[in-house]
Each structure stands twice: as C-alpha cells, then as structure tokens.
PDB file of C-alpha atoms in Angstrom:
ATOM      1  CA  MET A 213     -10.227  21.384  -7.197  1.00  0.00           C
ATOM      2  CA  GLN A 214      -6.729  20.720  -6.114  1.00  0.00           C
ATOM      3  CA  ARG A 215      -5.549  17.074  -5.996  1.00  0.00           C
ATOM      4  CA  ILE A 216      -4.026  16.378  -2.545  1.00  0.00           C
ATOM      5  CA  ASN A 217      -2.443  13.029  -1.453  1.00  0.00           C
ATOM      6  CA  LEU A 218      -3.512  12.250   2.017  1.00  0.00           C
ATOM      7  CA  PHE A 219      -1.101   9.473   2.552  1.00  0.00           C
ATOM      8  CA  PRO A 220       1.750  10.901   4.676  1.00  0.00           C
ATOM      9  CA  ASP A 221       4.618   8.993   3.319  1.00  0.00           C
ATOM     10  CA  PRO A 222       4.205   8.316  -0.412  1.00  0.00           C
ATOM     11  CA  ASN A 223       7.893   8.240  -1.136  1.00  0.00           C
ATOM     12  CA  MET A 224       8.495   5.545   1.473  1.00  0.00           C
ATOM     13  CA  ALA A 225      10.881   7.538   3.582  1.00  0.00           C
ATOM     14  CA  ASN A 226       9.922   5.661   6.819  1.00  0.00           C
ATOM     15  CA  THR A 227      11.240   8.561   9.012  1.00  0.00           C
ATOM     16  CA  ILE A 228       8.478  10.275  10.887  1.00  0.00           C
ATOM     17  CA  PHE A 229       5.575   8.106   9.668  1.00  0.00           C
ATOM     18  CA  GLN A 230       6.752   4.467   9.878  1.00  0.00           C
ATOM     19  CA  CYS A 231       5.709   1.172   8.728  1.00  0.00           C
ATOM     20  CA  ILE A 232       4.754  -1.422  11.404  1.00  0.00           C
ATOM     21  CA  PRO A 233       5.863  -5.005  10.566  1.00  0.00           C
ATOM     22  CA  ALA A 234       4.431  -8.277  12.021  1.00  0.00           C
ATOM     23  CA  ARG A 235       6.461 -11.579  11.420  1.00  0.00           C
ATOM     24  CA  CYS A 236       8.439 -10.012   8.560  1.00  0.00           C
ATOM     25  CA  THR A 237      11.336  -7.632   8.025  1.00  0.00           C
ATOM     26  CA  VAL A 238      11.062  -4.365   6.300  1.00  0.00           C
ATOM     27  CA  ASP A 239      13.565  -2.447   4.326  1.00  0.00           C
ATOM     28  CA  PHE A 240      13.541   0.284   1.639  1.00  0.00           C
ATOM     29  CA  PRO A 241      15.532  -0.623  -1.428  1.00  0.00           C
ATOM     30  CA  THR A 242      15.905   1.613  -4.474  1.00  0.00           C
ATOM     31  CA  VAL A 243      15.029  -0.335  -7.606  1.00  0.00           C
ATOM     32  CA  SER A 244      14.852   1.064 -11.150  1.00  0.00           C
ATOM     33  CA  GLY A 245      15.186   4.595  -9.647  1.00  0.00           C
ATOM     34  CA  PHE A 246      12.239   4.107  -7.211  1.00  0.00           C
ATOM     35  CA  ARG A 247      12.208   3.722  -3.387  1.00  0.00           C
ATOM     36  CA  TRP A 248      10.065   0.734  -2.333  1.00  0.00           C
ATOM     37  CA  LEU A 249       8.993  -0.683   1.031  1.00  0.00           C
ATOM     38  CA  ARG A 250      10.028  -4.406   0.848  1.00  0.00           C
ATOM     39  CA  ALA A 251       8.367  -6.804   3.500  1.00  0.00           C
ATOM     40  CA  THR A 252      10.079 -10.198   3.649  1.00  0.00           C
ATOM     41  CA  THR A 253       8.579 -13.109   5.432  1.00  0.00           C
ATOM     42  CA  SER A 254      10.584 -14.240   8.408  1.00  0.00           C
ATOM     43  CA  ALA A 255       8.126 -16.315  10.355  1.00  0.00           C
ATOM     44  CA  SER A 256       4.776 -18.012   9.873  1.00  0.00           C
ATOM     45  CA  SER A 257       1.239 -17.205  10.876  1.00  0.00           C
ATOM     46  CA  ASP A 258      -0.271 -13.632  10.577  1.00  0.00           C
ATOM     47  CA  ILE A 259       2.417 -11.875   8.490  1.00  0.00           C
ATOM     48  CA  TYR A 260       2.087  -8.248   7.335  1.00  0.00           C
ATOM     49  CA  ALA A 261       3.516  -4.906   7.179  1.00  0.00           C
ATOM     50  CA  GLN A 262       1.222  -1.889   7.530  1.00  0.00           C
ATOM     51  CA  TYR A 263       0.814   1.820   7.941  1.00  0.00           C
ATOM     52  CA  MET A 264      -1.774   2.893  10.331  1.00  0.00           C
ATOM     53  CA  LEU A 265      -3.433   6.350   9.755  1.00  0.00           C
ATOM     54  CA  ALA A 266      -5.098   7.792  12.839  1.00  0.00           C
ATOM     55  CA  GLY A 267      -5.610  11.066  14.553  1.00  0.00           C
ATOM     56  CA  ALA A 268      -4.455  13.976  12.307  1.00  0.00           C
ATOM     57  CA  ASN A 269      -3.331  11.487   9.506  1.00  0.00           C
ATOM     58  CA  LEU A 270      -6.706   9.836   9.262  1.00  0.00           C
ATOM     59  CA  PRO A 271      -8.903  11.073   6.314  1.00  0.00           C
ATOM     60  CA  PRO A 272     -12.393  11.939   7.253  1.00  0.00           C
ATOM     61  CA  ALA A 273     -15.312   9.725   6.342  1.00  0.00           C
ATOM     62  CA  GLY A 274     -16.153   9.726   2.533  1.00  0.00           C
ATOM     63  CA  VAL A 275     -15.251   8.217  -0.752  1.00  0.00           C
ATOM     64  CA  TYR A 276     -11.577   7.937  -1.726  1.00  0.00           C
ATOM     65  CA  HIS A 277      -9.566   6.709  -4.559  1.00  0.00           C
ATOM     66  CA  ILE A 278      -6.568   4.687  -3.516  1.00  0.00           C
ATOM     67  CA  HIS A 279      -3.490   3.936  -5.742  1.00  0.00           C
ATOM     68  CA  ALA A 280      -0.317   1.914  -5.171  1.00  0.00           C
ATOM     69  CA  VAL A 281       2.226  -0.084  -7.082  1.00  0.00           C
ATOM     70  CA  CYS A 282       2.991  -3.712  -5.792  1.00  0.00           C
ATOM     71  CA  TYR A 283       5.273  -6.445  -6.746  1.00  0.00           C
ATOM     72  CA  ALA A 284       5.592  -9.885  -5.298  1.00  0.00           C
ATOM     73  CA  ARG A 285       8.242 -12.568  -5.170  1.00  0.00           C
ATOM     74  CA  GLY A 286       6.313 -15.697  -4.180  1.00  0.00           C
ATOM     75  CA  SER A 287       2.723 -16.590  -4.344  1.00  0.00           C
ATOM     76  CA  GLY A 288      -0.099 -15.421  -2.117  1.00  0.00           C
ATOM     77  CA  ALA A 289       0.818 -11.728  -1.587  1.00  0.00           C
ATOM     78  CA  LEU A 290      -1.960  -9.205  -0.896  1.00  0.00           C
ATOM     79  CA  PHE A 291      -2.507  -5.545  -0.677  1.00  0.00           C
ATOM     80  CA  ARG A 292      -5.335  -4.642   1.775  1.00  0.00           C
ATOM     81  CA  VAL A 293      -7.054  -1.564   3.129  1.00  0.00           C
ATOM     82  CA  TYR A 294      -9.048  -1.829   6.488  1.00  0.00           C
ATOM     83  CA  ALA A 295     -11.121   0.690   8.309  1.00  0.00           C
ATOM     84  CA  GLY A 296     -11.166   0.383  12.138  1.00  0.00           C
ATOM     85  CA  VAL A 297     -14.480   1.282  13.947  1.00  0.00           C
ATOM     86  CA  GLY A 298     -14.567   0.697  17.612  1.00  0.00           C
ATOM     87  CA  ASN A 299     -12.821  -2.766  18.249  1.00  0.00           C
ATOM     88  CA  SER A 300     -13.638  -4.231  14.802  1.00  0.00           C
ATOM     89  CA  PHE A 301     -11.977  -3.862  11.400  1.00  0.00           C
ATOM     90  CA  THR A 302     -13.842  -3.892   8.019  1.00  0.00           C
ATOM     91  CA  LEU A 303     -11.907  -4.885   4.866  1.00  0.00           C
ATOM     92  CA  LEU A 304     -12.381  -1.946   2.314  1.00  0.00           C
ATOM     93  CA  HIS A 305     -10.225  -3.322  -0.437  1.00  0.00           C
ATOM     94  CA  GLU A 306      -8.136  -6.379  -1.278  1.00  0.00           C
ATOM     95  CA  THR A 307      -5.849  -7.004  -4.374  1.00  0.00           C
ATOM     96  CA  SER A 308      -3.806 -10.320  -4.714  1.00  0.00           C
ATOM     97  CA  ILE A 309      -0.318  -9.979  -6.369  1.00  0.00           C
ATOM     98  CA  ALA A 310       0.739 -13.210  -8.371  1.00  0.00           C
ATOM     99  CA  ASP A 311       4.464 -14.379  -8.097  1.00  0.00           C
ATOM    100  CA  ASP A 312       6.853 -12.265 -10.125  1.00  0.00           C
ATOM    101  CA  GLN A 313       4.177  -9.757 -11.121  1.00  0.00           C
ATOM    102  CA  THR A 314       3.773  -6.004 -10.748  1.00  0.00           C
ATOM    103  CA  ARG A 315       0.192  -4.762  -9.903  1.00  0.00           C
ATOM    104  CA  TRP A 316      -1.227  -1.223  -9.959  1.00  0.00           C
ATOM    105  CA  ILE A 317      -3.700  -0.845  -7.497  1.00  0.00           C
ATOM    106  CA  ASP A 318      -6.537   1.647  -8.560  1.00  0.00           C
ATOM    107  CA  ALA A 319      -9.657   1.346  -6.419  1.00  0.00           C
ATOM    108  CA  ASP A 320     -12.296   3.438  -4.850  1.00  0.00           C
ATOM    109  CA  ILE A 321     -12.938   2.838  -1.132  1.00  0.00           C
ATOM    110  CA  THR A 322     -15.436   4.328   1.400  1.00  0.00           C
ATOM    111  CA  ILE A 323     -14.186   5.378   4.748  1.00  0.00           C
ATOM    112  CA  PRO A 324     -17.235   4.852   7.110  1.00  0.00           C
ATOM    113  CA  ALA A 325     -18.257   7.381   9.618  1.00  0.00           C
ATOM    114  CA  ASN A 326     -16.723   6.831  13.123  1.00  0.00           C
ATOM    115  CA  THR A 327     -13.562   5.266  11.624  1.00  0.00           C
ATOM    116  CA  THR A 328     -10.669   5.709  14.132  1.00  0.00           C
ATOM    117  CA  GLN A 329      -8.047   3.942  12.145  1.00  0.00           C
ATOM    118  CA  LEU A 330      -7.213   3.268   8.471  1.00  0.00           C
ATOM    119  CA  LEU A 331      -4.691   0.394   7.795  1.00  0.00           C
ATOM    120  CA  ILE A 332      -2.753   0.224   4.551  1.00  0.00           C
ATOM    121  CA  ARG A 333      -1.401  -3.255   4.710  1.00  0.00           C
ATOM    122  CA  VAL A 334       0.633  -5.656   2.509  1.00  0.00           C
ATOM    123  CA  VAL A 335       0.894  -9.360   3.234  1.00  0.00           C
ATOM    124  CA  PRO A 336       3.833 -11.112   1.827  1.00  0.00           C
ATOM    125  CA  PRO A 337       3.934 -14.670   0.562  1.00  0.00           C
ATOM    126  CA  SER A 338       3.860 -17.102   3.418  1.00  0.00           C
ATOM    127  CA  THR A 339       7.214 -18.769   2.445  1.00  0.00           C
ATOM    128  CA  VAL A 340      10.182 -17.463   4.490  1.00  0.00           C
ATOM    129  CA  GLY A 341      12.473 -15.394   2.451  1.00  0.00           C
ATOM    130  CA  LYS A 342       9.705 -14.332  -0.106  1.00  0.00           C
ATOM    131  CA  PHE A 343       8.600 -10.710  -0.306  1.00  0.00           C
ATOM    132  CA  ILE A 344       6.135  -8.095  -1.459  1.00  0.00           C
ATOM    133  CA  LEU A 345       7.161  -4.499  -2.577  1.00  0.00           C
ATOM    134  CA  ILE A 346       5.075  -1.356  -2.493  1.00  0.00           C
ATOM    135  CA  ARG A 347       5.469   2.241  -3.552  1.00  0.00           C
ATOM    136  CA  ASP A 348       3.562   5.347  -4.598  1.00  0.00           C
ATOM    137  CA  ILE A 349       0.738   5.139  -2.231  1.00  0.00           C
ATOM    138  CA  LEU A 350      -1.960   7.556  -2.879  1.00  0.00           C
ATOM    139  CA  ILE A 351      -5.046   8.251  -0.975  1.00  0.00           C
ATOM    140  CA  GLU A 352      -7.152  11.081  -2.592  1.00  0.00           C
ATOM    141  CA  SER A 353     -10.682  12.320  -2.342  1.00  0.00           C
ATOM    142  CA  LYS A 354     -12.781  10.739  -5.098  1.00  0.00           C
ATOM    143  CA  SER A 355     -14.167  14.154  -5.932  1.00  0.00           C
ATOM    144  CA  THR A 356     -10.717  15.532  -6.834  1.00  0.00           C
ATOM    145  CA  TYR A 357      -9.401  12.285  -8.587  1.00  0.00           C
ATOM    146  CA  ASP A 358      -9.891  12.303 -12.295  1.00  0.00           C
ATOM    147  CA  THR A 359      -8.303   9.727 -14.422  1.00  0.00           C
ATOM    148  CA  ALA A 360      -8.445  11.946 -17.485  1.00  0.00           C
ATOM    149  CA  VAL A 361      -6.197  14.365 -15.807  1.00  0.00           C
ATOM    150  CA  GLY A 362      -3.701  11.843 -14.562  1.00  0.00           C
ATOM    151  CA  GLY A 363      -5.159   9.128 -12.498  1.00  0.00           C
ATOM    152  CA  GLY A 364      -1.999   7.111 -13.123  1.00  0.00           C
ATOM    153  CA  LEU A 365       1.067   8.781 -11.732  1.00  0.00           C
ATOM    154  CA  PRO A 366       3.803   9.385 -14.320  1.00  0.00           C
ATOM    155  CA  GLY A 367       7.176   7.481 -14.165  1.00  0.00           C
ATOM    156  CA  PHE A 368       5.899   3.973 -12.934  1.00  0.00           C
ATOM    157  CA  PHE A 369       7.826   0.989 -13.615  1.00  0.00           C
ATOM    158  CA  SER A 370       6.368  -0.203 -16.889  1.00  0.00           C
ATOM    159  CA  GLY A 371       7.542  -3.970 -16.951  1.00  0.00           C
ATOM    160  CA  ASP A 372       5.811  -7.106 -15.748  1.00  0.00           C
ATOM    161  CA  THR A 373       8.528  -8.476 -13.480  1.00  0.00           C
ATOM    162  CA  MET A 374      11.129  -6.914 -11.131  1.00  0.00           C
ATOM    163  CA  PRO A 375      14.851  -7.866 -11.101  1.00  0.00           C
ATOM    164  CA  LEU A 376      15.117  -8.551  -7.329  1.00  0.00           C
ATOM    165  CA  GLY A 377      16.675 -11.279  -5.487  1.00  0.00           C
TER     166      GLY A 377
END
C-alpha cells in the first residue's frame, strides 16, 4: 500500500492551509535548514496555536499514526490532538515537551466516527516570550505506516537542543 500523509501542510508553508493562534504569535523561521512553526506566548490564559482539519481535509474515522517534531523554549509546552464530535472535543493524544528539548512525536490515534474536526494543537509555555516549535507533521493511516520501512522521516534534527533565541 502507498503511504500518504493526510496533513495538508507538512512543510509549514502557512499559505492556503493556515495555523490559527490564540494569545500567541505565530511565525515560520528556518532553523538548521528546516522550516518550523513557532508559537510564542504573548498573553496569559488559554494559549495555543492549532491547525483545524475539517471537511475535505478531515481524515475519515479510523486508526492513524501521527508524527511531528517539537522543540520548546520554556517549561510546560504541549503537543495535543483533539477530535471534535458535535459540541465536544476529546483529547486523542498529548505529549509534553521539556524546556530546551526536542521531542519526536510518534503515536497512534483513533479518530472516532462522527468526528467533524481534528485539531493539531501546540501549547507554548505560559511565560510571555517563551515558545514552542513544530515541523514535519504526518497523519497516516495505521495500515500503511510501517516503522521498518521508514516510520521516522529522514533528515530530522538530531540534537537535543535548538539554538534559538
């Protein structure tokens, strides 16, 4: 079976398919040859930046493998995936990213039947001026994902820290 990434903006172009920020600023720096989405805290309360997959961009119900690379400057950063069914949201996956650490997200999620939205969300640290970076988002049907054939995408940043800010 052919592997297909169902995430519409894996290269963080932010052109047609855009990230939506809440109480943070979003920019797209290139670091170590890779383009990242950077969400920097600009206020307090419910802070996040997210991609919303709905309509034609929403994968059908089923089991998927999700992958991303995240880096945080500051403590308390999170990567989350939510499924929206009706007026409620269910947390499908959460990974915390420690201060000055790079985390590879590799997890299986199940998108429930009747899902109308899938949210790929990053939560930057709560301190104003701190940030989280994300790149290489992959959502792939679990049936086509095979770690023996390349579950990890080639060319990822291989260090534990990022030289930013």
